């Protein structure tokens, strides 16, 4: 097996969620260039890959019927972007046409993400986006990995971009854990964080941080104090000058990070995951509403209908008084 084959195995081991997408991409290359991953010319082909080539690959795969919805097509686009980012850091292929296009801000028209999303939106063969479901656990694991990377060291926070990512990462982790809405998150005040007790106050409830998140929050709060990052109203999430997030989610940078890393922009799936975990843990919907700031409609869409849920309901039903008299 050559270097690229080994790199692919490493990538798939780390990102199993993208295994099928990477297989489809290399299947496209093998058919177009009459080659395989074991051939020496594959490295030359990879170096010449650019956004146009990725677009042609997606067109081919859509025509083949392998991608039928905007959602799955966006996952493919994100998989390829993630793969080439991994390739740049973990292989001897240091020059590739796609690298520069991946580094451009996703909002710029000529960037990889912007061009691919435009193609997907214009493609009539792809089914439009359906109402966002609860984020699945594989994606949650990848999202947590990204968040933890932004919070590894406060050395990353000494410029505006690094600090903004740290704020976004903490917010996303609390959305996943507590199911809080963006509105509730952006209105958090520093006095709601109790570092010594390792707790946060949400909706009148004092909730413990998991140990890892607690240490990250402690480091974040100490960094704010050390660098005099204050907001007159006491808001937790601000830029380095103390300007608080606005009601528009774009001010947090979260949608941009989600799009560039995972091909999604909506926070709803993240919030739904957090709420669904609270419901599965037995927290009643009234408390969930007070805790998270979510609407009844949003909460009602967070009850996962799985075999596990059915089994749990049946197990609880048998504890009802006079159950066996019925």
Short mmCIF file of C-alpha atoms in Angstrom, two decimals:
data_model
loop_
_atom_site.label_atom_id
_atom_site.label_comp_id
_atom_site.label_asym_id
_atom_site.label_seq_id
_atom_site.Cartn_x
_atom_site.Cartn_y
_atom_site.Cartn_z
CA UNK A 1 0.00 0.00 0.00
CA UNK A 2 1.36 3.44 -0.96
CA UNK A 3 1.39 6.56 1.21
CA UNK A 4 -1.99 7.80 0.02
CA UNK A 5 -3.63 4.48 0.84
CA UNK A 6 -2.24 4.64 4.37
CA UNK A 7 -3.38 8.25 4.75
CA UNK A 8 -6.88 7.28 3.61
CA UNK A 9 -7.03 4.51 6.21
CA UNK A 10 -5.95 6.95 8.93
CA UNK A 11 -8.56 9.48 7.81
CA UNK A 12 -11.39 6.96 7.74
CA UNK A 13 -10.38 5.60 11.14
CA UNK A 14 -10.69 9.12 12.53
CA UNK A 15 -13.72 10.21 10.50
CA UNK A 16 -15.83 7.10 9.94
CA UNK A 17 -18.80 9.37 9.30
CA UNK A 18 -17.20 10.26 5.95
CA UNK A 19 -16.09 6.79 4.84
CA UNK A 20 -18.73 6.38 2.12
CA UNK A 21 -18.10 9.89 0.75
CA UNK A 22 -14.35 9.28 0.41
CA UNK A 23 -15.03 5.94 -1.28
CA UNK A 24 -17.34 7.71 -3.77
CA UNK A 25 -14.73 10.39 -4.49
CA UNK A 26 -11.99 7.88 -5.30
CA UNK A 27 -14.40 5.80 -7.33
CA UNK A 28 -15.06 8.92 -9.44
CA UNK A 29 -11.31 9.51 -9.88
CA UNK A 30 -10.68 5.90 -10.86
CA UNK A 31 -13.36 6.00 -13.55
CA UNK A 32 -12.41 9.42 -14.94
CA UNK A 33 -8.65 8.89 -14.98
CA UNK A 34 -8.62 5.09 -15.38
CA UNK A 35 -6.45 4.74 -12.29
CA UNK A 36 -6.55 3.42 -8.73
CA UNK A 37 -5.25 4.52 -5.36
CA UNK A 38 -2.31 2.12 -5.76
CA UNK A 39 -1.08 3.68 -9.01
CA UNK A 40 1.83 6.12 -8.79
CA UNK A 41 0.03 8.70 -10.98
CA UNK A 42 -2.69 9.18 -8.35
CA UNK A 43 -0.46 11.65 -6.49
CA UNK A 44 -0.18 13.85 -9.58
CA UNK A 45 -3.95 13.75 -9.97
CA UNK A 46 -4.50 14.70 -6.32
CA UNK A 47 -2.14 17.69 -6.62
CA UNK A 48 -4.19 19.00 -9.54
CA UNK A 49 -7.56 18.72 -7.78
CA UNK A 50 -9.43 22.03 -7.44
CA UNK A 51 -13.00 23.14 -6.70
CA UNK A 52 -14.06 22.61 -10.32
CA UNK A 53 -12.96 18.99 -10.09
CA UNK A 54 -14.91 18.47 -6.86
CA UNK A 55 -17.98 20.02 -8.49
CA UNK A 56 -17.63 17.66 -11.47
CA UNK A 57 -17.29 14.72 -9.09
CA UNK A 58 -20.50 15.69 -7.29
CA UNK A 59 -22.32 16.15 -10.62
CA UNK A 60 -21.23 12.65 -11.61
CA UNK A 61 -22.29 11.14 -8.28
CA UNK A 62 -25.67 12.89 -8.42
CA UNK A 63 -26.25 11.52 -11.94
CA UNK A 64 -25.28 8.08 -10.62
CA UNK A 65 -27.97 8.42 -7.96
CA UNK A 66 -25.57 8.22 -5.03
CA UNK A 67 -26.61 11.63 -3.71
CA UNK A 68 -30.29 12.54 -3.88
CA UNK A 69 -30.72 15.32 -1.34
CA UNK A 70 -29.09 18.65 -0.55
CA UNK A 71 -28.28 17.34 2.91
CA UNK A 72 -26.24 14.35 1.69
CA UNK A 73 -24.56 16.46 -1.01
CA UNK A 74 -23.44 18.99 1.61
CA UNK A 75 -22.05 16.15 3.70
CA UNK A 76 -20.00 15.05 0.66
CA UNK A 77 -18.66 18.60 0.16
CA UNK A 78 -17.68 18.80 3.81
CA UNK A 79 -16.09 15.33 3.69
CA UNK A 80 -13.86 16.29 0.77
CA UNK A 81 -12.86 19.56 2.43
CA UNK A 82 -12.04 17.76 5.66
CA UNK A 83 -10.09 15.09 3.75
CA UNK A 84 -7.86 17.58 1.91
CA UNK A 85 -7.26 19.51 5.13
CA UNK A 86 -6.17 16.22 6.71
CA UNK A 87 -4.02 15.46 3.66
CA UNK A 88 -2.23 18.80 3.95
CA UNK A 89 -1.29 18.17 7.60
CA UNK A 90 -0.51 14.46 7.42
CA UNK A 91 1.07 13.72 4.05
CA UNK A 92 4.01 14.71 1.88
CA UNK A 93 1.57 16.40 -0.52
CA UNK A 94 2.23 20.00 0.47
CA UNK A 95 1.09 21.56 -2.79
CA UNK A 96 -2.42 21.09 -4.12
CA UNK A 97 -4.68 23.50 -6.01
CA UNK A 98 -7.55 22.90 -3.57
CA UNK A 99 -5.58 23.88 -0.46
CA UNK A 100 -5.67 27.63 -1.23
CA UNK A 101 -9.37 27.54 -2.09
CA UNK A 102 -10.16 25.77 1.18
CA UNK A 103 -8.37 28.45 3.18
CA UNK A 104 -10.50 31.27 1.78
CA UNK A 105 -13.28 32.59 4.01
CA UNK A 106 -16.48 30.65 3.34
CA UNK A 107 -18.34 33.92 2.71
CA UNK A 108 -16.16 34.80 -0.29
CA UNK A 109 -17.75 33.83 -3.59
CA UNK A 110 -14.57 32.21 -4.90
CA UNK A 111 -14.07 29.99 -1.84
CA UNK A 112 -14.52 26.22 -2.02
CA UNK A 113 -17.50 26.22 0.35
CA UNK A 114 -19.33 29.13 -1.32
CA UNK A 115 -18.97 27.68 -4.83
CA UNK A 116 -20.02 24.18 -3.82
CA UNK A 117 -23.02 25.42 -1.81
CA UNK A 118 -24.11 27.54 -4.76
CA UNK A 119 -23.98 24.50 -7.04
CA UNK A 120 -26.03 22.44 -4.58
CA UNK A 121 -28.67 25.17 -4.25
CA UNK A 122 -28.99 25.37 -8.05
CA UNK A 123 -29.08 21.61 -8.63
CA UNK A 124 -32.65 20.55 -9.48
CA UNK A 125 -31.82 16.86 -9.08
CA UNK A 126 -31.27 17.24 -5.33
CA UNK A 127 -34.19 17.21 -2.92
CA UNK A 128 -34.47 20.43 -0.87
CA UNK A 129 -33.42 20.51 2.75
CA UNK A 130 -35.94 18.90 5.11
CA UNK A 131 -36.72 20.17 8.62
CA UNK A 132 -33.57 19.73 10.66
CA UNK A 133 -33.44 16.56 12.72
CA UNK A 134 -31.67 15.97 15.99
CA UNK A 135 -27.94 15.89 15.32
CA UNK A 136 -26.66 12.30 15.29
CA UNK A 137 -24.03 11.08 17.74
CA UNK A 138 -21.27 10.63 15.15
CA UNK A 139 -21.57 14.30 14.18
CA UNK A 140 -21.76 15.32 17.84
CA UNK A 141 -18.47 13.51 18.53
CA UNK A 142 -16.79 15.31 15.64
CA UNK A 143 -18.21 18.64 16.80
CA UNK A 144 -16.95 18.06 20.34
CA UNK A 145 -13.53 17.21 18.97
CA UNK A 146 -13.47 20.53 17.10
CA UNK A 147 -14.62 22.42 20.20
CA UNK A 148 -11.99 20.83 22.43
CA UNK A 149 -9.29 21.70 19.91
CA UNK A 150 -10.24 25.40 20.17
CA UNK A 151 -10.02 25.19 23.96
CA UNK A 152 -6.74 23.25 24.28
CA UNK A 153 -4.63 26.24 25.25
CA UNK A 154 -5.28 29.91 25.97
CA UNK A 155 -2.27 30.71 23.78
CA UNK A 156 -4.67 30.33 20.86
CA UNK A 157 -6.84 33.14 22.24
CA UNK A 158 -4.35 35.98 21.96
CA UNK A 159 -5.78 37.11 18.65
CA UNK A 160 -9.39 37.96 17.88
CA UNK A 161 -10.01 34.91 15.71
CA UNK A 162 -8.74 32.43 18.30
CA UNK A 163 -10.69 34.07 21.12
CA UNK A 164 -13.87 34.13 19.02
CA UNK A 165 -13.50 30.42 18.29
CA UNK A 166 -13.04 29.70 22.00
CA UNK A 167 -16.29 31.52 22.80
CA UNK A 168 -18.08 29.64 20.02
CA UNK A 169 -16.69 26.30 21.24
CA UNK A 170 -17.87 26.88 24.83
CA UNK A 171 -21.30 27.93 23.58
CA UNK A 172 -21.67 24.87 21.34
CA UNK A 173 -20.64 22.53 24.18
CA UNK A 174 -23.28 24.05 26.47
CA UNK A 175 -25.91 23.77 23.74
CA UNK A 176 -25.09 20.09 23.32
CA UNK A 177 -25.01 19.43 27.06
CA UNK A 178 -27.84 21.62 28.38
CA UNK A 179 -29.92 22.21 25.23
CA UNK A 180 -29.85 25.99 25.67
CA UNK A 181 -30.96 28.18 22.79
CA UNK A 182 -28.70 30.77 21.19
CA UNK A 183 -30.83 33.48 22.82
CA UNK A 184 -30.26 31.97 26.27
CA UNK A 185 -26.53 31.48 25.57
CA UNK A 186 -25.85 35.03 24.34
CA UNK A 187 -27.59 36.47 27.42
CA UNK A 188 -25.46 34.49 29.87
CA UNK A 189 -23.71 36.71 32.41
CA UNK A 190 -20.34 36.09 34.03
CA UNK A 191 -21.95 36.02 37.48
CA UNK A 192 -23.87 32.89 36.45
CA UNK A 193 -20.59 30.94 36.36
CA UNK A 194 -19.47 29.59 39.75
CA UNK A 195 -15.91 28.44 39.18
CA UNK A 196 -15.22 27.33 42.76
CA UNK A 197 -18.37 25.19 42.80
CA UNK A 198 -17.89 24.06 39.17
CA UNK A 199 -21.46 25.12 38.38
CA UNK A 200 -23.52 27.30 36.05
CA UNK A 201 -26.88 28.88 36.84
CA UNK A 202 -29.47 28.37 34.12
CA UNK A 203 -33.14 29.25 34.50
CA UNK A 204 -32.79 29.33 38.27
CA UNK A 205 -31.12 25.91 38.43
CA UNK A 206 -27.48 25.40 39.44
CA UNK A 207 -26.02 22.71 37.19
CA UNK A 208 -22.64 21.03 37.54
CA UNK A 209 -20.13 21.20 34.74
CA UNK A 210 -18.56 17.91 33.64
CA UNK A 211 -14.95 17.91 34.86
CA UNK A 212 -13.39 18.60 31.45
CA UNK A 213 -15.79 21.40 30.54
CA UNK A 214 -15.39 22.82 34.05
CA UNK A 215 -11.62 23.10 33.62
CA UNK A 216 -12.07 24.71 30.21
CA UNK A 217 -14.52 27.24 31.61
CA UNK A 218 -12.21 28.01 34.53
CA UNK A 219 -9.30 28.67 32.16
CA UNK A 220 -11.57 30.85 30.00
CA UNK A 221 -12.79 32.94 32.95
CA UNK A 222 -9.25 33.44 34.28
CA UNK A 223 -8.10 34.46 30.80
CA UNK A 224 -10.87 37.09 30.59
CA UNK A 225 -9.85 38.48 33.97
CA UNK A 226 -6.12 38.45 33.21
CA UNK A 227 -6.61 40.25 29.90
CA UNK A 228 -9.29 42.67 31.20
CA UNK A 229 -11.94 41.45 28.76
CA UNK A 230 -15.04 42.98 30.31
CA UNK A 231 -18.50 43.96 29.20
CA UNK A 232 -20.40 46.72 31.02
CA UNK A 233 -23.52 44.54 31.25
CA UNK A 234 -21.49 41.52 32.36
CA UNK A 235 -22.16 39.30 29.33
CA UNK A 236 -20.08 36.13 29.15
CA UNK A 237 -19.67 35.91 25.38
CA UNK A 238 -18.03 38.94 23.77
CA UNK A 239 -15.22 39.80 21.43
CA UNK A 240 -11.81 40.73 22.86
CA UNK A 241 -12.94 44.36 23.17
CA UNK A 242 -15.91 43.38 25.34
CA UNK A 243 -18.58 43.81 22.66
CA UNK A 244 -21.37 41.32 23.34
CA UNK A 245 -22.91 38.98 20.78
CA UNK A 246 -26.02 40.36 19.09
CA UNK A 247 -29.33 38.62 18.42
CA UNK A 248 -27.99 37.53 15.02
CA UNK A 249 -26.18 34.17 15.31
CA UNK A 250 -23.59 35.32 12.76
CA UNK A 251 -22.11 37.69 15.36
CA UNK A 252 -20.93 34.61 17.30
CA UNK A 253 -19.19 33.15 14.24
CA UNK A 254 -20.81 29.78 14.98
CA UNK A 255 -22.70 29.38 11.66
CA UNK A 256 -19.52 30.17 9.72
CA UNK A 257 -17.49 27.61 11.70
CA UNK A 258 -20.19 24.97 11.30
CA UNK A 259 -20.35 25.55 7.55
CA UNK A 260 -16.61 25.50 6.97
CA UNK A 261 -16.04 22.43 9.17
CA UNK A 262 -19.23 20.41 8.82
CA UNK A 263 -21.26 21.82 5.92
CA UNK A 264 -24.14 23.00 8.14
CA UNK A 265 -25.20 26.43 9.35
CA UNK A 266 -28.30 25.81 11.48
CA UNK A 267 -27.92 25.56 15.25
CA UNK A 268 -31.28 23.83 15.67
CA UNK A 269 -29.94 20.28 15.30
CA UNK A 270 -27.35 21.00 18.01
CA UNK A 271 -29.94 22.42 20.41
CA UNK A 272 -32.33 19.55 19.66
CA UNK A 273 -29.63 17.05 20.57
CA UNK A 274 -29.13 18.69 23.97
CA UNK A 275 -32.86 18.85 24.66
CA UNK A 276 -33.38 15.24 23.58
CA UNK A 277 -30.70 14.11 26.04
CA UNK A 278 -32.45 15.97 28.87
CA UNK A 279 -35.77 14.33 27.96
CA UNK A 280 -34.18 10.89 27.76
CA UNK A 281 -32.63 11.49 31.19
CA UNK A 282 -36.15 11.97 32.58
CA UNK A 283 -36.21 15.78 32.96
CA UNK A 284 -39.84 16.86 32.45
CA UNK A 285 -40.68 19.19 29.60
CA UNK A 286 -41.68 22.11 31.85
CA UNK A 287 -38.26 22.14 33.50
CA UNK A 288 -36.62 21.72 30.08
CA UNK A 289 -38.46 24.81 28.86
CA UNK A 290 -37.36 26.90 31.87
CA UNK A 291 -33.79 25.57 31.70
CA UNK A 292 -33.16 25.93 27.98
CA UNK A 293 -35.36 28.85 26.91
CA UNK A 294 -36.73 26.66 24.10
CA UNK A 295 -40.30 26.88 22.83
CA UNK A 296 -42.85 24.10 23.36
CA UNK A 297 -42.84 23.41 19.61
CA UNK A 298 -39.06 22.94 19.59
CA UNK A 299 -39.15 20.68 22.66
CA UNK A 300 -41.97 18.55 21.22
CA UNK A 301 -39.78 17.84 18.19
CA UNK A 302 -36.95 16.53 20.35
CA UNK A 303 -38.47 13.27 21.53
CA UNK A 304 -36.47 10.58 19.69
CA UNK A 305 -38.73 7.76 18.55
CA UNK A 306 -36.39 4.77 18.73
CA UNK A 307 -36.55 1.20 19.92
CA UNK A 308 -34.70 2.33 23.04
CA UNK A 309 -37.36 4.99 23.72
CA UNK A 310 -40.17 2.48 23.24
CA UNK A 311 -38.50 0.06 25.64
CA UNK A 312 -38.00 2.82 28.21
CA UNK A 313 -41.68 3.86 28.03
CA UNK A 314 -42.82 0.27 28.45
CA UNK A 315 -40.48 -0.22 31.41
CA UNK A 316 -41.99 2.85 33.09
CA UNK A 317 -45.56 1.85 32.28
CA UNK A 318 -45.28 -1.32 34.32
CA UNK A 319 -44.62 0.80 37.43
CA UNK A 320 -48.07 2.46 37.15
CA UNK A 321 -50.38 1.65 40.05
CA UNK A 322 -52.63 -1.35 39.34
CA UNK A 323 -50.82 -1.98 36.02
CA UNK A 324 -51.31 -5.73 36.29
CA UNK A 325 -55.04 -5.29 37.12
CA UNK A 326 -55.60 -3.81 33.68
#
